[in-house]
């Protein structure tokens, strides 16, 4: 290497060292400036939150809203810790207020949904205690919370706690109603104001706390009725009725809900005359307020007609259904009520053994049901079976078998109903076979014999309605004059997307 080349390399090395030094200096300077900027920004954010990009979301309202939103979305892993944080914030607040009760309520709902009923019960009981503590002497505002807790006790919790709390709640309501009747208490409701309940929902601002009592009593009454405690259910329904009458008078639409509930309760107790009385009042009030062809009005009519049938007052039931046939001449029903009323008439005539009169109604009802629900819907099966039933008694066995086969293809074949004598005959035959050495293919198990014996013991008496008759429709029981038309499609509408019957709640 020449001296010139060596000198050139030395110069190049010094230049590279200078560049590296300058770059190192510039990088350090930039880094220093960046650190200073971050420090200044953070300090300003602490002093003045306006400069903060993201503020910490730690207020009770924010935590509560996030927890409830997560719970409604079934995001339990978010809802549980968030609601517990909200509960802790509310517990440590200087002034005790309803925030703690609201957090406890949502936690109770969360654990109820998840099936942890013991923990849910503790939270819901604590919610009621907090509300009573905060409200002090104004315990009447706790009535909706008491009603919710009673329903929880009946459905999921400690059942023995339900009745004492119900008595306490009823004492508050009945005492206040007595005050209103004596003139010492004035309801602050406008005439004609809607009521949240069976036939509609009022705007939240329109619901007076007094009306919450009636709504609560109706809901708790239904829970007791389902639980089989008819005495308390009756008392609760009547308490709700008294509140509505005190507030609205005797002709408001909301009273129809109470009359309907009381009628259904009496029907379940087999108190038919009392049930008829309530159903008549429910129908009258509903028809005064709503159009006769409305779905709600028809449901009231249908319930009254069914009550008449159970009482054996077939002519009155027929008159009601015939009047309903004219309801939808201008505009069809959105709920398939035309098919229901036509089917009800056909079923009524079959119950009276007037099969020739029943047949055209049943045929027409089947066509309507197919058009409304679709030909392959499970909702069409009762129409097919009842039409086949009438066909058999008119001598059209081939048509009956075809209709039966169609019904079975949709829903599957029904289980045959055997007479007691036939069951005993099978048992006797099996007993004879016990002493004979059977072939492997003919072995009858002891379990099968015990099953037949159990069926015989539990079967109805020989003079009852359950019997198997050759060449008769196997999906029907032979009807007598005392058999109600209990397979008339009732208050069910069809979800066309899922082909599943769902109760309309009326």
CSV table of C-alpha atoms in Angstrom, one decimal:
chain,number,residue,atom,x,y,z
A,1,UNK,CA,0.0,0.0,0.0
A,2,UNK,CA,1.4,3.4,-0.9
A,3,UNK,CA,1.7,6.3,1.5
A,4,UNK,CA,-1.0,8.1,-0.4
A,5,UNK,CA,-3.5,5.3,0.0
A,6,UNK,CA,-2.7,5.0,3.7
A,7,UNK,CA,-3.3,8.8,4.2
A,8,UNK,CA,-6.6,8.5,2.4
A,9,UNK,CA,-7.7,5.7,4.7
A,10,UNK,CA,-6.8,7.7,7.7
A,11,UNK,CA,-8.8,10.7,6.6
A,12,UNK,CA,-11.8,8.5,5.8
A,13,UNK,CA,-11.6,6.9,9.3
A,14,UNK,CA,-11.5,10.3,11.0
A,15,UNK,CA,-14.6,11.4,9.0
A,16,UNK,CA,-16.5,8.3,10.0
A,17,UNK,CA,-15.7,8.9,13.7
A,18,UNK,CA,-16.9,12.5,13.4
A,19,UNK,CA,-20.2,11.4,11.8
A,20,UNK,CA,-20.8,8.8,14.5
A,21,UNK,CA,-20.1,11.3,17.2
A,22,UNK,CA,-22.5,13.8,15.7
A,23,UNK,CA,-25.2,11.1,15.3
A,24,UNK,CA,-24.8,10.0,18.9
A,25,UNK,CA,-25.1,13.5,20.1
A,26,UNK,CA,-28.2,14.2,18.0
A,27,UNK,CA,-29.9,10.9,19.2
A,28,UNK,CA,-29.2,11.8,22.8
A,29,UNK,CA,-30.6,15.3,22.3
A,30,UNK,CA,-33.8,14.0,20.7
A,31,UNK,CA,-34.2,11.4,23.4
A,32,UNK,CA,-33.7,14.0,26.1
A,33,UNK,CA,-36.3,16.4,24.5
A,34,UNK,CA,-38.8,13.5,24.2
A,35,UNK,CA,-38.4,12.6,27.8
A,36,UNK,CA,-38.9,16.2,28.9
A,37,UNK,CA,-42.0,16.5,26.7
A,38,UNK,CA,-43.6,13.4,28.2
A,39,UNK,CA,-42.9,14.6,31.7
A,40,UNK,CA,-44.5,18.0,31.1
A,41,UNK,CA,-47.5,16.4,29.5
A,42,UNK,CA,-48.0,13.9,32.3
A,43,UNK,CA,-47.6,16.7,34.9
A,44,UNK,CA,-50.2,18.8,33.1
A,45,UNK,CA,-52.6,15.9,32.9
A,46,UNK,CA,-52.4,15.3,36.6
A,47,UNK,CA,-53.0,19.0,37.4
A,48,UNK,CA,-55.5,19.6,34.6
A,49,UNK,CA,-57.5,16.5,33.4
A,50,UNK,CA,-58.4,18.4,30.2
A,51,UNK,CA,-55.0,17.4,28.9
A,52,UNK,CA,-55.4,13.7,29.6
A,53,UNK,CA,-56.1,11.6,26.6
A,54,UNK,CA,-57.9,8.8,28.4
A,55,UNK,CA,-59.6,9.6,31.8
A,56,UNK,CA,-59.8,6.8,34.4
A,57,UNK,CA,-63.4,5.4,34.4
A,58,UNK,CA,-63.9,4.8,38.1
A,59,UNK,CA,-67.1,6.6,39.0
A,60,UNK,CA,-70.0,4.5,40.3
A,61,UNK,CA,-72.3,5.5,37.5
A,62,UNK,CA,-69.7,4.4,34.9
A,63,UNK,CA,-69.0,1.1,36.6
A,64,UNK,CA,-72.7,0.4,37.1
A,65,UNK,CA,-73.5,1.1,33.5
A,66,UNK,CA,-70.6,-1.0,32.2
A,67,UNK,CA,-71.6,-3.8,34.4
A,68,UNK,CA,-75.3,-3.8,33.5
A,69,UNK,CA,-74.4,-3.6,29.8
A,70,UNK,CA,-72.1,-6.5,30.1
A,71,UNK,CA,-74.7,-8.5,32.0
A,72,UNK,CA,-77.3,-7.8,29.3
A,73,UNK,CA,-74.8,-9.1,26.7
A,74,UNK,CA,-74.2,-12.2,28.8
A,75,UNK,CA,-70.6,-11.2,29.3
A,76,UNK,CA,-70.5,-12.4,32.9
A,77,UNK,CA,-66.7,-12.4,33.2
A,78,UNK,CA,-66.9,-8.6,32.7
A,79,UNK,CA,-70.2,-7.9,34.6
A,80,UNK,CA,-69.2,-9.6,37.9
A,81,UNK,CA,-66.0,-7.7,38.7
A,82,UNK,CA,-67.4,-4.5,37.4
A,83,UNK,CA,-70.6,-4.6,39.4
A,84,UNK,CA,-68.6,-5.6,42.5
A,85,UNK,CA,-66.4,-2.5,42.0
A,86,UNK,CA,-69.5,-0.4,41.8
A,87,UNK,CA,-70.9,-2.0,44.9
A,88,UNK,CA,-67.6,-1.2,46.8
A,89,UNK,CA,-67.7,2.4,45.7
A,90,UNK,CA,-71.3,2.8,46.8
A,91,UNK,CA,-70.6,1.1,50.2
A,92,UNK,CA,-67.7,3.6,50.9
A,93,UNK,CA,-69.7,6.7,49.9
A,94,UNK,CA,-70.2,9.2,52.7
A,95,UNK,CA,-74.0,9.3,52.2
A,96,UNK,CA,-75.9,6.0,52.0
A,97,UNK,CA,-78.3,6.1,49.0
A,98,UNK,CA,-79.9,3.9,46.4
A,99,UNK,CA,-76.7,3.3,44.5
A,100,UNK,CA,-75.7,0.5,46.7
A,101,UNK,CA,-79.2,-1.1,46.4
A,102,UNK,CA,-79.0,-0.9,42.6
A,103,UNK,CA,-75.6,-2.6,42.5
A,104,UNK,CA,-76.9,-5.3,44.8
A,105,UNK,CA,-79.9,-5.8,42.6
A,106,UNK,CA,-77.9,-6.3,39.5
A,107,UNK,CA,-75.5,-8.7,41.3
A,108,UNK,CA,-78.5,-10.7,42.5
A,109,UNK,CA,-79.8,-10.8,38.9
A,110,UNK,CA,-76.3,-12.0,37.7
A,111,UNK,CA,-76.1,-14.9,40.1
A,112,UNK,CA,-79.8,-15.9,39.4
A,113,UNK,CA,-79.0,-16.1,35.7
A,114,UNK,CA,-75.9,-18.2,36.4
A,115,UNK,CA,-77.8,-20.5,38.7
A,116,UNK,CA,-76.0,-19.5,41.9
A,117,UNK,CA,-79.2,-19.1,43.8
A,118,UNK,CA,-77.8,-19.1,47.3
A,119,UNK,CA,-75.5,-16.1,46.6
A,120,UNK,CA,-78.2,-14.4,44.6
A,121,UNK,CA,-80.6,-14.7,47.5
A,122,UNK,CA,-78.0,-13.0,49.8
A,123,UNK,CA,-77.6,-10.0,47.5
A,124,UNK,CA,-81.3,-9.6,46.9
A,125,UNK,CA,-82.1,-9.7,50.6
A,126,UNK,CA,-79.4,-7.1,51.2
A,127,UNK,CA,-80.9,-4.9,48.5
A,128,UNK,CA,-84.2,-4.9,50.3
A,129,UNK,CA,-82.5,-4.1,53.6
A,130,UNK,CA,-80.6,-1.1,52.1
A,131,UNK,CA,-83.8,0.3,50.5
A,132,UNK,CA,-85.7,0.0,53.8
A,133,UNK,CA,-82.8,1.7,55.6
A,134,UNK,CA,-82.6,4.6,53.1
A,135,UNK,CA,-86.4,5.1,52.8
A,136,UNK,CA,-87.0,4.9,56.5
A,137,UNK,CA,-90.7,5.4,57.2
A,138,UNK,CA,-91.6,5.5,53.5
A,139,UNK,CA,-91.6,1.7,53.2
A,140,UNK,CA,-94.3,1.7,50.6
A,141,UNK,CA,-91.7,2.4,48.0
A,142,UNK,CA,-90.1,-1.0,48.8
A,143,UNK,CA,-93.2,-2.9,47.6
A,144,UNK,CA,-91.9,-3.7,44.1
A,145,UNK,CA,-88.6,-4.9,45.6
A,146,UNK,CA,-90.5,-7.0,48.1
A,147,UNK,CA,-92.5,-8.6,45.2
A,148,UNK,CA,-89.4,-9.4,43.3
A,149,UNK,CA,-87.8,-11.1,46.3
A,150,UNK,CA,-91.0,-13.1,47.0
A,151,UNK,CA,-91.0,-14.4,43.4
A,152,UNK,CA,-87.3,-15.3,43.8
A,153,UNK,CA,-88.1,-17.2,47.0
A,154,UNK,CA,-90.9,-19.2,45.3
A,155,UNK,CA,-89.0,-20.0,42.1
A,156,UNK,CA,-85.4,-20.4,43.2
A,157,UNK,CA,-84.7,-19.6,46.8
A,158,UNK,CA,-85.8,-20.4,50.4
A,159,UNK,CA,-89.5,-21.1,49.9
A,160,UNK,CA,-90.4,-20.7,53.6
A,161,UNK,CA,-89.4,-17.1,53.5
A,162,UNK,CA,-92.0,-16.2,50.8
A,163,UNK,CA,-95.2,-16.3,52.9
A,164,UNK,CA,-94.1,-14.0,55.7
A,165,UNK,CA,-92.8,-11.4,53.3
A,166,UNK,CA,-96.0,-11.7,51.3
A,167,UNK,CA,-98.1,-11.1,54.4
A,168,UNK,CA,-96.0,-8.0,55.2
A,169,UNK,CA,-96.4,-6.6,51.7
A,170,UNK,CA,-100.2,-7.3,51.7
A,171,UNK,CA,-100.5,-5.6,55.0
A,172,UNK,CA,-99.0,-2.4,53.6
A,173,UNK,CA,-101.1,-2.5,50.4
A,174,UNK,CA,-104.4,-3.4,52.1
A,175,UNK,CA,-103.9,-0.8,54.8
A,176,UNK,CA,-103.3,1.9,52.2
A,177,UNK,CA,-106.4,0.8,50.2
A,178,UNK,CA,-108.5,1.1,53.3
A,179,UNK,CA,-107.2,4.6,53.9
A,180,UNK,CA,-108.1,5.5,50.3
A,181,UNK,CA,-111.6,4.2,50.8
A,182,UNK,CA,-112.1,6.2,54.0
A,183,UNK,CA,-111.0,9.3,52.1
A,184,UNK,CA,-107.8,9.9,54.1
A,185,UNK,CA,-105.6,9.1,51.1
A,186,UNK,CA,-105.7,10.6,47.6
A,187,UNK,CA,-104.4,8.9,44.6
A,188,UNK,CA,-102.5,11.3,42.3
A,189,UNK,CA,-103.5,9.8,39.0
A,190,UNK,CA,-105.3,11.3,36.0
A,191,UNK,CA,-108.5,9.7,34.8
A,192,UNK,CA,-107.9,7.4,31.8
A,193,UNK,CA,-104.1,7.1,32.4
A,194,UNK,CA,-102.8,3.8,31.0
A,195,UNK,CA,-101.5,1.1,33.3
A,196,UNK,CA,-98.5,-1.1,32.6
A,197,UNK,CA,-99.9,-4.6,32.6
A,198,UNK,CA,-101.6,-7.2,30.5
A,199,UNK,CA,-103.0,-5.1,27.8
A,200,UNK,CA,-100.3,-2.5,27.3
A,201,UNK,CA,-97.4,-0.6,28.7
A,202,UNK,CA,-97.5,2.9,29.9
A,203,UNK,CA,-94.6,5.3,29.5
A,204,UNK,CA,-92.2,5.2,32.5
A,205,UNK,CA,-93.1,8.8,33.5
A,206,UNK,CA,-96.8,7.9,33.5
A,207,UNK,CA,-96.5,5.0,36.0
A,208,UNK,CA,-97.4,6.1,39.5
A,209,UNK,CA,-95.9,4.2,42.4
A,210,UNK,CA,-99.4,3.1,43.5
A,211,UNK,CA,-99.8,1.3,40.2
A,212,UNK,CA,-96.6,-0.5,40.8
A,213,UNK,CA,-98.4,-2.1,43.7
A,214,UNK,CA,-101.1,-3.6,41.5
A,215,UNK,CA,-98.6,-4.8,39.0
A,216,UNK,CA,-96.5,-6.4,41.8
A,217,UNK,CA,-99.6,-8.1,43.3
A,218,UNK,CA,-100.5,-9.5,39.9
A,219,UNK,CA,-97.0,-10.9,39.3
A,220,UNK,CA,-96.7,-12.4,42.7
A,221,UNK,CA,-100.2,-13.8,42.5
A,222,UNK,CA,-99.3,-15.7,39.3
A,223,UNK,CA,-96.2,-17.1,41.0
A,224,UNK,CA,-98.4,-18.4,43.9
A,225,UNK,CA,-100.9,-19.8,41.5
A,226,UNK,CA,-98.2,-21.7,39.6
A,227,UNK,CA,-96.9,-22.9,43.0
A,228,UNK,CA,-100.4,-24.2,43.9
A,229,UNK,CA,-101.1,-21.8,46.7
A,230,UNK,CA,-104.5,-20.7,45.5
A,231,UNK,CA,-105.5,-18.9,48.7
A,232,UNK,CA,-102.6,-16.4,48.6
A,233,UNK,CA,-102.9,-16.1,44.8
A,234,UNK,CA,-106.6,-15.1,45.2
A,235,UNK,CA,-105.8,-12.6,47.9
A,236,UNK,CA,-103.1,-11.0,45.8
A,237,UNK,CA,-105.3,-10.8,42.7
A,238,UNK,CA,-108.0,-9.1,44.7
A,239,UNK,CA,-105.5,-6.7,46.3
A,240,UNK,CA,-104.4,-5.7,42.8
A,241,UNK,CA,-108.1,-5.3,41.7
A,242,UNK,CA,-108.8,-3.1,44.8
A,243,UNK,CA,-105.9,-0.8,43.9
A,244,UNK,CA,-107.1,-0.4,40.3
A,245,UNK,CA,-110.7,0.2,41.3
A,246,UNK,CA,-109.5,2.8,43.9
A,247,UNK,CA,-107.4,4.6,41.3
A,248,UNK,CA,-109.4,4.2,38.1
A,249,UNK,CA,-113.0,3.3,39.0
A,250,UNK,CA,-114.9,0.3,37.8
A,251,UNK,CA,-114.6,0.5,34.0
A,252,UNK,CA,-111.0,0.8,33.2
A,253,UNK,CA,-109.3,-1.6,30.8
A,254,UNK,CA,-106.7,-2.6,33.4
A,255,UNK,CA,-109.4,-4.3,35.5
A,256,UNK,CA,-109.9,-6.9,32.8
A,257,UNK,CA,-106.5,-8.3,33.7
A,258,UNK,CA,-107.5,-8.9,37.3
A,259,UNK,CA,-110.9,-10.4,36.3
A,260,UNK,CA,-109.1,-12.7,33.9
A,261,UNK,CA,-106.6,-13.8,36.5
A,262,UNK,CA,-109.3,-14.5,39.0
A,263,UNK,CA,-111.4,-16.4,36.5
A,264,UNK,CA,-108.4,-18.5,35.5
A,265,UNK,CA,-107.7,-19.2,39.2
A,266,UNK,CA,-111.3,-20.3,39.8
A,267,UNK,CA,-111.3,-22.5,36.7
A,268,UNK,CA,-108.2,-24.2,38.0
A,269,UNK,CA,-110.0,-24.8,41.3
A,270,UNK,CA,-113.0,-26.1,39.3
A,271,UNK,CA,-115.2,-23.3,40.7
A,272,UNK,CA,-116.9,-22.9,37.3
A,273,UNK,CA,-119.7,-20.6,38.3
A,274,UNK,CA,-117.3,-18.1,39.9
A,275,UNK,CA,-115.0,-18.4,36.9
A,276,UNK,CA,-117.8,-17.6,34.5
A,277,UNK,CA,-118.7,-14.5,36.6
A,278,UNK,CA,-115.1,-13.1,36.3
A,279,UNK,CA,-114.7,-14.0,32.6
A,280,UNK,CA,-118.0,-12.3,31.7
A,281,UNK,CA,-116.7,-9.1,33.4
A,282,UNK,CA,-113.3,-9.4,31.7
A,283,UNK,CA,-115.0,-9.7,28.3
A,284,UNK,CA,-117.4,-6.8,28.8
A,285,UNK,CA,-114.7,-4.4,29.9
A,286,UNK,CA,-112.4,-5.5,27.0
A,287,UNK,CA,-115.1,-5.1,24.4
A,288,UNK,CA,-116.0,-1.7,25.6
A,289,UNK,CA,-112.4,-0.5,25.2
A,290,UNK,CA,-111.0,-2.4,22.3
A,291,UNK,CA,-112.4,-3.5,18.9
A,292,UNK,CA,-114.3,-6.8,19.0
A,293,UNK,CA,-111.9,-8.3,16.4
A,294,UNK,CA,-108.8,-7.5,18.4
A,295,UNK,CA,-106.7,-10.4,19.5
A,296,UNK,CA,-107.1,-9.5,23.2
A,297,UNK,CA,-110.9,-9.3,22.9
A,298,UNK,CA,-111.1,-12.7,21.1
A,299,UNK,CA,-108.9,-14.3,23.8
A,300,UNK,CA,-111.4,-13.1,26.4
A,301,UNK,CA,-114.3,-14.5,24.4
A,302,UNK,CA,-112.5,-17.8,23.9
A,303,UNK,CA,-111.8,-18.2,27.7
A,304,UNK,CA,-115.5,-17.5,28.5
A,305,UNK,CA,-116.6,-20.0,25.8
A,306,UNK,CA,-114.3,-22.7,27.2
A,307,UNK,CA,-115.7,-22.1,30.7
A,308,UNK,CA,-119.3,-22.6,29.2
A,309,UNK,CA,-118.1,-25.8,27.7
A,310,UNK,CA,-116.8,-27.1,31.0
A,311,UNK,CA,-120.1,-26.2,32.6
A,312,UNK,CA,-122.0,-28.0,29.8
A,313,UNK,CA,-123.5,-24.8,28.5
A,314,UNK,CA,-122.9,-25.7,24.9
A,315,UNK,CA,-125.5,-23.3,23.4
A,316,UNK,CA,-123.9,-20.3,25.0
A,317,UNK,CA,-120.5,-21.3,23.8
A,318,UNK,CA,-121.8,-21.8,20.3
A,319,UNK,CA,-123.4,-18.4,20.3
A,320,UNK,CA,-120.1,-16.8,21.3
A,321,UNK,CA,-118.1,-18.6,18.6
A,322,UNK,CA,-120.6,-17.9,15.9
A,323,UNK,CA,-120.6,-14.2,16.8
A,324,UNK,CA,-116.8,-14.3,16.5
A,325,UNK,CA,-116.9,-15.8,13.0
A,326,UNK,CA,-117.9,-12.3,11.7
A,327,UNK,CA,-115.0,-10.4,13.4
A,328,UNK,CA,-112.5,-10.6,10.5
A,329,UNK,CA,-114.6,-10.0,7.4
A,330,UNK,CA,-112.9,-6.7,6.5
A,331,UNK,CA,-109.4,-7.4,7.6
A,332,UNK,CA,-107.8,-10.8,8.5
A,333,UNK,CA,-106.4,-11.5,11.9
A,334,UNK,CA,-102.7,-11.2,12.4
A,335,UNK,CA,-102.7,-14.1,14.8
A,336,UNK,CA,-104.7,-16.8,12.9
A,337,UNK,CA,-107.8,-16.3,15.1
A,338,UNK,CA,-110.1,-17.2,12.2
A,339,UNK,CA,-108.7,-20.7,12.2
A,340,UNK,CA,-109.0,-20.9,16.0
A,341,UNK,CA,-112.7,-19.9,16.2
A,342,UNK,CA,-113.6,-22.2,13.2
A,343,UNK,CA,-111.8,-25.1,14.9
A,344,UNK,CA,-113.5,-24.4,18.2
A,345,UNK,CA,-116.9,-24.6,16.6
A,346,UNK,CA,-116.1,-27.9,14.9
A,347,UNK,CA,-114.7,-29.3,18.1
A,348,UNK,CA,-117.8,-28.2,20.0
A,349,UNK,CA,-120.1,-30.0,17.5
A,350,UNK,CA,-118.0,-33.2,17.8
A,351,UNK,CA,-118.3,-33.1,21.5
A,352,UNK,CA,-122.1,-33.0,21.1
A,353,UNK,CA,-121.7,-35.9,18.6
A,354,UNK,CA,-122.9,-33.7,15.7
A,355,UNK,CA,-120.2,-35.0,13.4
A,356,UNK,CA,-121.9,-34.0,10.1
A,357,UNK,CA,-122.2,-30.4,11.4
A,358,UNK,CA,-118.6,-30.4,12.7
A,359,UNK,CA,-117.0,-31.7,9.5
A,360,UNK,CA,-117.2,-28.6,7.3
A,361,UNK,CA,-115.9,-26.4,10.1
A,362,UNK,CA,-113.0,-28.7,10.8
A,363,UNK,CA,-112.1,-28.9,7.1
A,364,UNK,CA,-112.2,-25.1,6.8
A,365,UNK,CA,-110.2,-24.7,10.0
A,366,UNK,CA,-107.5,-27.1,8.6
A,367,UNK,CA,-107.2,-25.1,5.4
A,368,UNK,CA,-106.9,-21.9,7.3
A,369,UNK,CA,-104.3,-23.3,9.7
A,370,UNK,CA,-102.2,-24.6,6.8
A,371,UNK,CA,-102.4,-21.3,5.0
A,372,UNK,CA,-101.4,-19.3,8.2
A,373,UNK,CA,-98.8,-21.7,9.6
A,374,UNK,CA,-97.6,-23.6,6.7
A,375,UNK,CA,-98.6,-27.2,5.7
A,376,UNK,CA,-95.7,-28.9,7.6
A,377,UNK,CA,-96.0,-26.9,10.9
A,378,UNK,CA,-96.6,-28.7,14.2
A,379,UNK,CA,-99.4,-26.2,14.8
A,380,UNK,CA,-101.4,-28.0,12.1
A,381,UNK,CA,-101.4,-31.4,13.9
A,382,UNK,CA,-104.4,-30.7,16.2
A,383,UNK,CA,-106.4,-29.7,13.2
A,384,UNK,CA,-105.5,-32.9,11.3
A,385,UNK,CA,-106.3,-35.1,14.3
A,386,UNK,CA,-109.6,-33.6,15.1
A,387,UNK,CA,-110.7,-33.7,11.4
A,388,UNK,CA,-109.7,-37.3,11.2
A,389,UNK,CA,-111.7,-38.0,14.3
A,390,UNK,CA,-114.8,-36.6,12.8
A,391,UNK,CA,-114.1,-38.5,9.5
A,392,UNK,CA,-114.0,-41.8,11.4
A,393,UNK,CA,-117.4,-41.4,12.9
A,394,UNK,CA,-118.9,-40.5,9.6
A,395,UNK,CA,-117.6,-43.7,8.1
A,396,UNK,CA,-114.7,-42.3,6.1
A,397,UNK,CA,-112.0,-44.6,7.4
A,398,UNK,CA,-109.6,-44.3,4.5
A,399,UNK,CA,-109.7,-40.5,4.8
A,400,UNK,CA,-109.2,-40.8,8.5
A,401,UNK,CA,-106.1,-43.0,8.1
A,402,UNK,CA,-104.6,-40.6,5.5
A,403,UNK,CA,-105.1,-37.6,7.9
A,404,UNK,CA,-103.7,-39.6,10.7
A,405,UNK,CA,-100.6,-40.6,8.7
A,406,UNK,CA,-100.0,-37.0,7.8
A,407,UNK,CA,-100.2,-35.9,11.5
A,408,UNK,CA,-97.9,-38.7,12.5
A,409,UNK,CA,-95.4,-37.7,9.8
A,410,UNK,CA,-95.2,-34.2,11.3
A,411,UNK,CA,-95.2,-34.9,15.0
A,412,UNK,CA,-94.7,-38.7,15.4
A,413,UNK,CA,-97.3,-41.3,16.3
A,414,UNK,CA,-99.2,-40.9,19.6
A,415,UNK,CA,-98.9,-43.5,22.3
A,416,UNK,CA,-101.9,-45.9,22.3
A,417,UNK,CA,-104.3,-45.7,25.3
A,418,UNK,CA,-105.1,-49.2,26.7
A,419,UNK,CA,-108.1,-50.3,28.8
A,420,UNK,CA,-107.5,-51.6,32.3
A,421,UNK,CA,-108.9,-55.0,31.2
A,422,UNK,CA,-106.4,-55.2,28.4
A,423,UNK,CA,-103.5,-54.4,30.7
A,424,UNK,CA,-104.5,-57.1,33.2
A,425,UNK,CA,-105.0,-59.6,30.3
A,426,UNK,CA,-101.4,-59.0,29.2
A,427,UNK,CA,-100.2,-59.4,32.7
A,428,UNK,CA,-102.0,-62.7,33.1
A,429,UNK,CA,-100.6,-64.0,29.8
A,430,UNK,CA,-97.1,-63.0,30.9
A,431,UNK,CA,-97.6,-64.8,34.2
A,432,UNK,CA,-98.5,-68.0,32.4
A,433,UNK,CA,-95.4,-67.7,30.3
A,434,UNK,CA,-93.2,-67.4,33.4
A,435,UNK,CA,-93.5,-71.2,34.0
A,436,UNK,CA,-92.7,-72.2,30.5
A,437,UNK,CA,-89.1,-72.3,29.2
A,438,UNK,CA,-89.3,-69.8,26.4
A,439,UNK,CA,-87.3,-69.7,23.2
A,440,UNK,CA,-84.6,-67.0,23.2
A,441,UNK,CA,-86.6,-64.8,20.8
A,442,UNK,CA,-89.7,-65.0,23.0
A,443,UNK,CA,-88.1,-64.1,26.4
A,444,UNK,CA,-90.2,-61.6,28.4
A,445,UNK,CA,-88.3,-59.7,31.0
A,446,UNK,CA,-89.4,-59.3,34.5
A,447,UNK,CA,-89.0,-55.5,34.1
A,448,UNK,CA,-91.6,-55.6,31.3
A,449,UNK,CA,-94.1,-57.4,33.6
A,450,UNK,CA,-93.5,-54.9,36.4
A,451,UNK,CA,-94.0,-52.0,33.9
A,452,UNK,CA,-97.3,-53.4,32.7
A,453,UNK,CA,-98.4,-54.0,36.3
A,454,UNK,CA,-97.6,-50.4,37.2
A,455,UNK,CA,-99.5,-49.2,34.2
A,456,UNK,CA,-102.5,-51.2,35.2
A,457,UNK,CA,-102.4,-49.8,38.7
A,458,UNK,CA,-102.1,-46.3,37.5
A,459,UNK,CA,-104.7,-46.6,34.7
A,460,UNK,CA,-108.1,-44.9,35.0
A,461,UNK,CA,-111.2,-46.9,35.9
A,462,UNK,CA,-112.8,-49.1,33.2
A,463,UNK,CA,-115.8,-46.8,32.9
A,464,UNK,CA,-113.5,-43.8,32.2
A,465,UNK,CA,-112.7,-42.2,28.9
A,466,UNK,CA,-109.5,-44.0,28.2
A,467,UNK,CA,-110.0,-47.1,26.1
A,468,UNK,CA,-108.6,-48.7,22.9
A,469,UNK,CA,-111.2,-49.6,20.3
A,470,UNK,CA,-110.2,-51.4,17.1
A,471,UNK,CA,-110.5,-49.4,13.9
A,472,UNK,CA,-111.0,-46.2,15.9
A,473,UNK,CA,-108.5,-43.2,15.6
A,474,UNK,CA,-105.7,-44.1,18.0
A,475,UNK,CA,-104.9,-40.5,18.6
A,476,UNK,CA,-108.2,-39.7,20.2
A,477,UNK,CA,-109.9,-40.8,23.4
A,478,UNK,CA,-113.6,-41.6,23.2
A,479,UNK,CA,-115.4,-38.5,24.2
A,480,UNK,CA,-118.4,-38.4,26.6
A,481,UNK,CA,-120.7,-35.7,27.5
A,482,UNK,CA,-118.5,-34.8,30.4
A,483,UNK,CA,-115.3,-34.5,28.4
A,484,UNK,CA,-114.3,-30.9,27.7
A,485,UNK,CA,-113.1,-29.8,24.4
A,486,UNK,CA,-109.6,-29.5,25.9
A,487,UNK,CA,-107.6,-30.0,22.7
A,488,UNK,CA,-108.9,-26.9,21.0
A,489,UNK,CA,-105.8,-24.8,20.1
A,490,UNK,CA,-105.9,-22.1,22.7
A,491,UNK,CA,-103.9,-18.9,23.1
A,492,UNK,CA,-101.0,-20.1,21.1
A,493,UNK,CA,-99.6,-18.5,18.0
A,494,UNK,CA,-96.9,-20.0,15.7
A,495,UNK,CA,-93.5,-18.7,15.2
A,496,UNK,CA,-93.2,-19.3,11.5
A,497,UNK,CA,-89.4,-19.3,11.5
A,498,UNK,CA,-89.1,-22.0,14.1
A,499,UNK,CA,-92.4,-23.9,13.9
A,500,UNK,CA,-92.7,-23.9,17.6
A,501,UNK,CA,-95.8,-23.0,19.6
A,502,UNK,CA,-95.4,-20.1,21.9
A,503,UNK,CA,-97.8,-18.8,24.5
A,504,UNK,CA,-99.1,-15.3,24.0
A,505,UNK,CA,-99.6,-14.8,27.7
A,506,UNK,CA,-103.3,-13.9,27.5
